[in-house]
Short mmCIF file of C-alpha atoms in Angstrom, two decimals:
data_model
loop_
_atom_site.label_atom_id
_atom_site.label_comp_id
_atom_site.label_asym_id
_atom_site.label_seq_id
_atom_site.Cartn_x
_atom_site.Cartn_y
_atom_site.Cartn_z
CA MET A 1 130.20 40.27 198.11
CA ALA A 2 130.29 43.23 195.72
CA SER A 3 127.09 44.84 195.01
CA THR A 4 125.76 45.57 191.58
CA SER A 5 125.42 49.30 190.60
CA VAL A 6 121.85 50.04 189.95
CA GLY A 7 119.48 53.08 190.09
CA CYS A 8 116.41 53.63 192.03
CA ALA A 9 113.36 52.29 190.01
CA THR A 10 111.46 55.84 191.06
CA PRO A 11 111.36 57.77 187.69
CA GLY A 12 113.64 60.67 188.14
CA CYS A 13 115.19 59.69 191.38
CA THR A 14 118.85 60.52 191.59
CA ASN A 15 119.47 59.53 195.26
CA PRO A 16 122.58 57.39 195.76
CA ILE A 17 121.71 53.61 196.68
CA THR A 18 123.47 52.81 199.83
CA LYS A 19 121.18 50.07 200.99
CA PRO A 20 119.05 48.85 198.26
CA LEU A 21 115.24 47.90 198.86
CA ALA A 22 114.05 45.37 196.46
CA CYS A 23 110.28 45.10 195.47
CA PRO A 24 109.45 41.87 196.77
CA LYS A 25 106.71 41.21 194.24
CA CYS A 26 108.99 42.02 191.43
CA MET A 27 111.53 39.45 193.06
CA GLN A 28 108.85 36.70 192.91
CA MET A 29 108.54 37.41 189.10
CA GLY A 30 112.11 37.00 188.68
CA VAL A 31 112.92 40.79 188.09
CA ARG A 32 114.97 43.00 190.66
CA ASN A 33 113.70 46.59 190.90
CA VAL A 34 115.38 48.32 193.71
CA PHE A 35 114.42 51.44 195.50
CA CYS A 36 116.78 53.93 197.42
CA GLY A 37 114.85 53.51 200.48
CA GLN A 38 111.48 52.55 202.12
CA GLN A 39 110.17 56.36 201.80
CA CYS A 40 110.81 56.24 198.09
CA PHE A 41 109.29 52.92 197.57
CA LYS A 42 106.04 53.93 199.53
CA ALA A 43 105.80 57.28 197.52
CA ASN A 44 105.97 55.45 194.08
CA TYR A 45 104.32 52.09 194.70
CA ALA A 46 100.80 53.08 193.15
CA GLN A 47 102.47 53.79 189.88
CA HIS A 48 105.06 50.90 190.32
CA LYS A 49 102.68 48.09 190.91
CA GLN A 50 101.43 48.52 187.20
CA ILE A 51 104.56 46.93 186.32
CA HIS A 52 103.44 43.77 188.09
CA THR A 53 100.39 43.48 185.71
CA LEU A 54 102.58 43.95 182.64
CA LEU A 55 105.03 41.39 183.82
CA GLN A 56 102.18 38.80 184.17
CA GLN A 57 100.67 39.56 180.77
CA MET A 58 103.46 40.46 178.42
CA GLY A 59 106.56 38.33 179.45
CA GLY A 60 108.72 38.66 182.45
CA GLY A 61 106.84 37.49 185.34
CA GLY A 62 104.61 34.75 186.86
CA GLY A 63 105.32 31.07 186.86
CA HIS A 64 104.91 30.75 182.99
CA ARG A 65 108.01 33.15 182.55
CA LYS A 66 110.58 31.55 184.55
CA THR A 67 113.47 29.42 183.36
CA PRO A 68 112.45 26.02 182.30
CA PRO A 69 113.41 23.30 184.59
CA ASP A 70 116.33 20.85 184.29
CA GLY A 71 115.86 17.32 182.56
CA ILE A 72 114.28 18.67 179.32
CA VAL A 73 117.39 18.72 176.85
CA CYS A 74 119.38 15.87 175.16
CA PRO A 75 121.77 15.89 172.13
CA LEU A 76 120.57 15.80 168.41
CA ASP A 77 122.13 12.57 168.08
CA SER A 78 120.46 10.70 171.11
CA PRO A 79 118.56 7.60 170.46
CA GLN A 80 115.07 7.95 169.31
CA GLU A 81 113.66 6.31 172.75
CA VAL A 82 115.66 8.96 174.75
CA LYS A 83 114.49 12.11 172.54
CA THR A 84 110.87 11.07 172.92
CA ALA A 85 110.90 10.28 176.56
CA LEU A 86 108.87 12.68 178.98
CA PRO A 87 110.99 15.52 180.64
CA THR A 88 111.43 14.90 184.34
CA TRP A 89 108.97 17.54 185.19
CA ALA A 90 106.20 15.71 183.01
CA LYS A 91 106.46 12.30 184.59
CA SER A 92 104.08 13.21 187.52
CA TYR A 93 102.24 16.09 185.97
CA ASN A 94 98.51 15.74 185.50
CA PHE A 95 97.85 16.81 181.84
CA SER A 96 94.51 18.19 181.00
CA GLY A 97 94.52 16.70 177.27
CA ASP A 98 95.94 14.21 175.18
CA LEU A 99 99.45 16.09 174.17
CA ARG A 100 102.62 15.14 175.85
CA PRO A 101 105.77 16.70 175.49
CA ALA A 102 109.17 15.38 174.53
CA LEU A 103 112.66 16.54 175.20
CA LEU A 104 114.49 19.42 173.51
CA SER A 105 117.45 19.83 171.41
CA PRO A 106 120.31 22.00 172.71
CA LYS A 107 119.69 25.98 172.22
CA ARG A 108 120.88 26.98 168.72
CA PRO A 109 123.76 29.52 168.50
CA ILE A 110 123.55 32.78 166.78
CA THR A 111 125.92 31.98 163.70
CA ASN A 112 125.63 35.23 161.60
CA THR A 113 127.89 38.22 162.85
CA LYS A 114 125.74 40.63 161.19
CA VAL A 115 122.66 39.64 163.43
CA ARG A 116 121.85 42.40 165.93
CA LYS A 117 121.13 41.12 169.33
CA PRO A 118 118.29 42.51 171.42
CA ASP A 119 119.55 43.32 175.22
CA TYR A 120 118.02 40.14 176.49
CA ALA A 121 119.70 37.82 174.23
CA THR A 122 122.92 37.65 176.68
CA HIS A 123 121.13 38.29 179.84
CA VAL A 124 121.31 35.47 182.41
CA GLY A 125 117.54 35.58 183.23
CA GLY A 126 116.54 36.64 179.67
CA VAL A 127 115.44 40.02 181.17
CA SER A 128 115.05 43.08 178.69
CA ASP A 129 116.38 46.02 180.65
CA SER A 130 115.02 48.26 177.84
CA GLU A 131 111.36 46.92 178.53
CA GLN A 132 111.59 47.33 182.24
CA ARG A 133 112.80 51.02 181.90
CA ASP A 134 109.78 51.48 179.55
CA ARG A 135 107.10 49.90 181.79
CA ALA A 136 108.36 51.69 184.83
CA SER A 137 108.50 55.34 183.33
CA ASN A 138 106.37 55.20 179.92
CA ASN A 139 102.61 55.28 179.79
CA ASN A 140 102.25 56.78 176.44
CA ILE A 141 101.83 54.75 172.91
CA ARG A 142 104.50 55.30 170.69
CA VAL A 143 103.81 56.83 167.38
CA TYR A 144 106.19 55.71 164.26
CA GLY A 145 107.00 57.99 161.52
CA PRO A 146 108.59 57.34 158.07
CA ASP A 147 111.98 57.43 159.32
CA GLU A 148 111.46 54.45 161.43
CA LEU A 149 109.01 52.41 159.16
CA GLU A 150 111.19 52.82 155.86
CA GLY A 151 114.35 52.33 155.04
CA GLU A 152 117.01 49.35 155.48
CA CYS A 153 116.35 47.04 158.30
CA ASN A 154 113.63 49.35 159.81
CA LEU A 155 110.34 48.21 161.12
CA ARG A 156 108.65 47.56 157.86
CA TYR A 157 111.64 45.48 157.15
CA ALA A 158 111.40 43.44 160.21
CA THR A 159 107.82 42.66 159.54
CA LYS A 160 108.46 41.41 156.08
CA MET A 161 111.32 39.19 157.17
CA GLY A 162 109.01 38.01 159.89
CA ARG A 163 106.50 36.97 156.99
CA GLU A 164 109.18 35.20 155.13
CA VAL A 165 110.51 33.30 158.02
CA LEU A 166 106.93 32.01 159.09
CA ASP A 167 106.50 30.88 155.28
CA GLU A 168 109.53 28.87 155.37
CA GLY A 169 108.47 27.31 158.60
CA GLY A 170 105.14 26.53 157.21
CA LYS A 171 106.54 25.01 154.19
CA ALA A 172 108.57 22.41 156.58
CA LEU A 173 105.44 21.36 158.58
CA ARG A 174 104.03 18.01 157.72
CA VAL A 175 102.77 14.75 159.26
CA GLY A 176 105.95 13.22 160.65
CA VAL A 177 108.20 16.18 161.32
CA THR A 178 109.13 17.34 164.78
CA THR A 179 108.47 20.77 166.04
CA ASP A 180 112.17 20.88 166.88
CA GLU A 181 112.90 20.65 163.05
CA ILE A 182 110.45 23.69 162.54
CA ASP A 183 112.54 25.48 164.99
CA ARG A 184 115.87 24.78 163.12
CA VAL A 185 114.03 26.10 159.77
CA ILE A 186 113.00 29.29 161.58
CA HIS A 187 116.17 29.84 163.16
CA GLU A 188 118.27 29.11 159.96
CA ALA A 189 115.81 31.33 157.97
CA SER A 190 116.31 34.19 160.49
CA MET A 191 120.07 34.06 160.33
CA GLU A 192 119.79 34.13 156.34
CA ARG A 193 117.91 37.25 156.94
CA ASP A 194 120.34 38.81 159.39
CA CYS A 195 117.66 38.83 161.85
CA TYR A 196 117.53 37.59 165.55
CA PRO A 197 114.68 35.32 166.43
CA SER A 198 112.94 37.28 169.11
CA PRO A 199 111.72 34.64 171.42
CA LEU A 200 115.17 32.92 171.92
CA ASN A 201 116.25 33.57 175.49
CA TYR A 202 113.38 36.09 176.12
CA TYR A 203 112.73 35.45 179.83
CA ASN A 204 114.95 32.30 179.16
CA PHE A 205 112.57 31.09 176.60
CA PRO A 206 114.81 28.30 175.13
CA LYS A 207 113.91 28.21 171.33
CA SER A 208 113.60 30.46 168.53
CA VAL A 209 109.87 29.91 167.77
CA CYS A 210 106.76 29.01 169.59
CA THR A 211 104.95 25.92 168.16
CA SER A 212 101.73 25.11 169.72
CA VAL A 213 99.92 21.93 168.97
CA ASN A 214 96.17 21.04 169.59
CA GLU A 215 95.26 22.13 173.14
CA VAL A 216 98.22 24.39 173.60
CA ILE A 217 97.08 28.04 173.49
CA CYS A 218 100.46 29.75 173.09
CA HIS A 219 104.17 29.66 174.07
CA GLY A 220 104.59 25.83 173.21
CA ILE A 221 108.16 24.76 173.14
CA PRO A 222 109.45 22.90 170.04
CA ASP A 223 110.72 19.60 171.05
CA TYR A 224 111.38 16.12 169.48
CA ARG A 225 107.82 15.05 169.24
CA GLU A 226 106.71 14.09 165.70
CA VAL A 227 103.51 16.14 164.40
CA GLN A 228 100.57 13.51 163.99
CA ASP A 229 97.88 13.23 161.28
CA GLY A 230 94.94 15.37 162.55
CA ASP A 231 96.96 18.05 164.68
CA ILE A 232 96.44 21.49 164.36
CA VAL A 233 99.82 23.32 164.84
CA ASN A 234 100.26 27.12 165.46
CA ILE A 235 103.57 28.71 164.52
CA ASP A 236 104.63 32.13 166.24
CA VAL A 237 107.44 33.72 164.50
CA THR A 238 108.85 37.24 165.60
CA THR A 239 112.24 38.68 163.88
CA TYR A 240 114.63 41.32 165.15
CA SER A 241 116.07 43.10 162.37
CA ARG A 242 119.64 44.79 162.38
CA GLY A 243 117.75 48.32 162.64
CA GLY A 244 116.77 47.17 165.85
CA TYR A 245 112.82 46.46 165.40
CA HIS A 246 110.64 43.52 166.14
CA GLY A 247 108.03 41.90 163.42
CA ASP A 248 105.49 39.46 165.02
CA LEU A 249 102.84 37.07 163.50
CA ASN A 250 101.51 33.67 163.76
CA GLU A 251 99.32 31.30 161.88
CA THR A 252 97.60 27.91 162.83
CA PHE A 253 97.83 25.20 160.14
CA CYS A 254 95.86 22.00 159.88
CA VAL A 255 98.29 18.76 159.15
CA GLY A 256 96.66 15.82 157.40
CA ASN A 257 93.22 15.02 158.13
CA VAL A 258 91.80 17.39 160.63
CA ASP A 259 88.30 16.80 161.81
CA ALA A 260 85.29 19.26 161.75
CA ASP A 261 85.83 20.78 165.10
CA GLY A 262 89.44 21.36 164.64
CA ARG A 263 88.73 23.17 161.18
CA ARG A 264 86.03 25.10 162.81
CA VAL A 265 88.14 26.68 165.57
CA VAL A 266 91.02 27.39 163.33
CA GLN A 267 88.57 29.11 160.89
CA THR A 268 87.13 31.04 163.74
CA ALA A 269 90.36 32.17 164.99
CA PHE A 270 90.96 33.58 161.71
CA GLU A 271 87.78 35.40 161.22
CA CYS A 272 88.14 36.74 164.77
CA LEU A 273 91.39 38.26 163.81
CA SER A 274 90.00 39.60 160.39
CA SER A 275 87.04 41.08 162.09
CA ALA A 276 89.26 42.74 164.43
CA LEU A 277 91.55 44.23 162.00
CA GLY A 278 88.47 45.58 160.31
CA MET A 279 88.07 48.07 163.18
CA VAL A 280 91.57 49.41 163.25
CA LYS A 281 91.61 53.12 162.41
CA PRO A 282 92.20 56.48 164.50
CA GLY A 283 89.78 57.06 167.04
CA THR A 284 88.90 53.33 167.71
CA LEU A 285 89.01 52.51 171.35
CA TYR A 286 91.54 49.56 172.00
CA ARG A 287 89.26 47.88 174.34
CA ASP A 288 86.37 47.73 171.68
CA LEU A 289 88.63 45.09 169.64
CA GLY A 290 87.40 42.45 172.29
CA SER A 291 83.55 43.01 171.77
CA THR A 292 84.09 42.14 167.98
CA ILE A 293 86.29 39.10 168.61
CA HIS A 294 83.89 37.91 171.31
CA ARG A 295 80.73 37.94 168.97
CA VAL A 296 82.56 36.21 166.09
CA ALA A 297 83.86 33.34 168.69
CA ALA A 298 80.51 33.02 170.33
CA ALA A 299 78.67 32.74 167.04
CA ASN A 300 80.86 29.57 166.26
CA LYS A 301 80.47 28.29 169.82
CA CYS A 302 84.18 28.98 170.88
CA SER A 303 85.43 31.11 173.66
CA VAL A 304 88.19 33.71 173.84
CA VAL A 305 91.13 33.24 176.11
CA ARG A 306 91.55 36.28 178.56
CA THR A 307 95.08 35.61 180.24
CA TYR A 308 97.07 36.68 177.09
CA CYS A 309 96.91 39.75 174.92
CA GLY A 310 98.03 41.83 172.03
CA HIS A 311 100.76 44.39 172.45
CA GLY A 312 102.70 47.15 171.28
CA ILE A 313 105.80 46.30 169.39
CA GLY A 314 108.65 48.02 167.28
CA SER A 315 111.82 48.77 168.97
CA LEU A 316 110.59 46.69 171.93
CA PHE A 317 109.17 43.10 171.63
CA HIS A 318 106.42 44.12 174.00
CA THR A 319 105.19 47.57 174.92
CA ALA A 320 101.95 49.61 175.36
CA PRO A 321 99.26 49.22 174.50
CA ASN A 322 97.83 46.33 176.12
CA ILE A 323 95.17 44.75 173.94
CA PRO A 324 92.90 42.10 175.56
CA HIS A 325 90.70 40.06 173.19
CA TYR A 326 87.91 39.38 175.27
CA ASN A 327 84.44 41.42 175.67
CA LYS A 328 84.05 44.10 178.35
CA ASN A 329 87.68 44.57 178.95
CA LYS A 330 89.04 47.70 180.22
CA ALA A 331 92.23 48.36 178.01
CA LYS A 332 92.98 52.07 177.92
CA GLY A 333 93.95 54.17 174.78
CA VAL A 334 92.67 55.43 171.62
CA MET A 335 94.08 54.29 168.15
CA LYS A 336 96.21 57.11 166.39
CA GLU A 337 97.82 57.18 163.10
CA GLY A 338 101.49 55.83 163.69
CA HIS A 339 100.59 53.45 166.63
CA VAL A 340 101.97 49.66 165.69
CA PHE A 341 100.70 46.79 167.66
CA THR A 342 99.64 43.16 167.35
CA VAL A 343 96.33 41.79 167.60
CA GLU A 344 96.39 37.73 168.18
CA PRO A 345 93.16 36.32 169.69
CA MET A 346 93.35 32.70 171.18
CA ILE A 347 90.21 31.08 170.49
CA ASN A 348 89.10 27.83 172.25
CA LEU A 349 86.67 25.29 171.43
CA GLY A 350 85.73 24.65 175.06
CA SER A 351 86.14 27.04 178.00
CA TYR A 352 88.52 29.95 177.94
CA ASP A 353 90.32 28.71 181.25
CA ASP A 354 94.05 28.16 180.79
CA LEU A 355 96.83 26.31 182.76
CA THR A 356 100.53 26.31 182.48
CA TRP A 357 102.48 23.25 181.96
CA GLY A 358 105.52 22.31 184.29
CA ASP A 359 107.96 23.71 181.96
CA ASN A 360 106.94 27.19 183.08
CA TRP A 361 105.92 28.38 179.78
CA THR A 362 103.55 26.09 177.56
CA ALA A 363 99.78 27.64 178.24
CA VAL A 364 97.20 24.97 177.55
CA THR A 365 93.45 24.81 177.72
CA ARG A 366 92.12 23.62 181.26
CA ASP A 367 89.53 21.41 179.77
CA GLY A 368 92.09 19.65 177.21
CA LYS A 369 90.23 20.97 174.08
CA ARG A 370 91.93 22.55 171.06
CA SER A 371 92.87 26.12 170.45
CA ALA A 372 93.73 28.11 167.64
CA GLN A 373 95.38 31.66 166.98
CA PHE A 374 96.25 33.93 164.17
CA GLU A 375 98.21 37.16 164.63
CA HIS A 376 99.39 40.22 162.61
CA THR A 377 101.52 43.45 163.46
CA VAL A 378 99.56 46.35 162.08
CA LEU A 379 100.08 49.92 161.49
CA VAL A 380 97.59 52.56 162.08
CA THR A 381 96.98 54.76 158.90
CA LYS A 382 95.20 57.77 158.25
CA ASP A 383 91.93 56.28 157.51
CA GLY A 384 92.44 52.56 158.54
CA CYS A 385 95.31 49.98 158.98
CA GLU A 386 98.18 48.45 157.08
CA ILE A 387 98.68 44.63 158.06
CA LEU A 388 102.61 44.86 158.07
CA THR A 389 103.03 41.12 158.15
CA ALA A 390 100.45 40.30 155.55
CA ARG A 391 100.64 37.48 152.97
CA GLU A 392 102.18 38.62 149.79
CA ASN A 393 99.45 40.29 147.65
CA GLU A 394 96.74 40.07 150.34
CA PRO A 395 96.44 43.30 151.95
CA VAL A 396 93.09 42.33 153.55
CA MET A 397 92.77 38.94 155.23
CA LYS A 398 90.86 36.31 152.95
CA TRP A 399 90.08 32.82 154.23
CA ASP A 400 91.66 30.29 152.17
CA PRO A 401 91.69 26.80 153.62
CA ASP A 402 94.15 25.67 151.14
CA LEU A 403 96.86 28.12 152.41
CA ILE A 404 97.06 26.43 155.88
CA GLN A 405 96.62 22.89 154.91
CA ARG A 406 99.70 20.75 155.28
#
């Protein structure tokens, strides 16, 4: 069997690899990082093991980042009773709440030849080699300058396109529509703007957008289930521009007659993000955002999810810094002008504890109570921040329940 030509995972090592030694922890997470030998592996392990935490939190490791199982897809023209049947994995699964998945439509193709694909788009495991290299060798937070922010298809453009695409998905949301239809709208809106929908095939995520309903915290996979009156639905969009930049944002919508608790958690999630963004300026410690988010959530008798976090973004989908949203976290780093990152607190009505469904992606509350989230990509400016994914004519977040009512 022919071997694959790879380099040693130790930064700067140029030794030839004749008998590759794979990191066993990385292999468990579905990523193959190899070393030239045992000596190099031991000498670099203290630095290398930081990758394991990043893989678990930012995409590329752990059970929720594996390829979805078989028995979950059926054609668009299948009978309704087939489409709404439980996936194979779900037939014996012990769900924490009332929501149940349906089957998925086939993966949607990239039909626009102008679309630039990220490196993971065609990778069999959906692995981003550029992110892997960044995690292994870079501990610095990137500073973006005017050349990267401005101009055709650059970072500011990518975030603007993300905003437009999310707005299109939000317009399509209503009682009776399937989240698969939302995925179709998002996918086609991305194609129309010469953008790649960043979630598609990222560590084998099968769809172009995440749709998280009721007790789903994040990473919900669009399927043939119809949205019901009273549901809260989060639509999480990321677009990748022809210039090679990602723009990431999400909003939670109230569909039909949502009860008081549902509206409370949605408004709390909005206010948690708004309060955190009010702190963003040069000199702020990244870890301090969690304290503000915690205070707002606790004042509204809600909790803050601890498993998932905000992240640096730009030419990479996920990179430094790592931004936890909970109180007393140990995030490293100080904000500087030119930093670009997401803040995306996930707020629960009940406990902050989470589970992952058997599709290996969908994160849900352990107690089955509802969860809500809002997200923006922001740029640190000289004396504050710019919300790159802001709604039109809304430079500062303002709560308006009519804008999220469907």
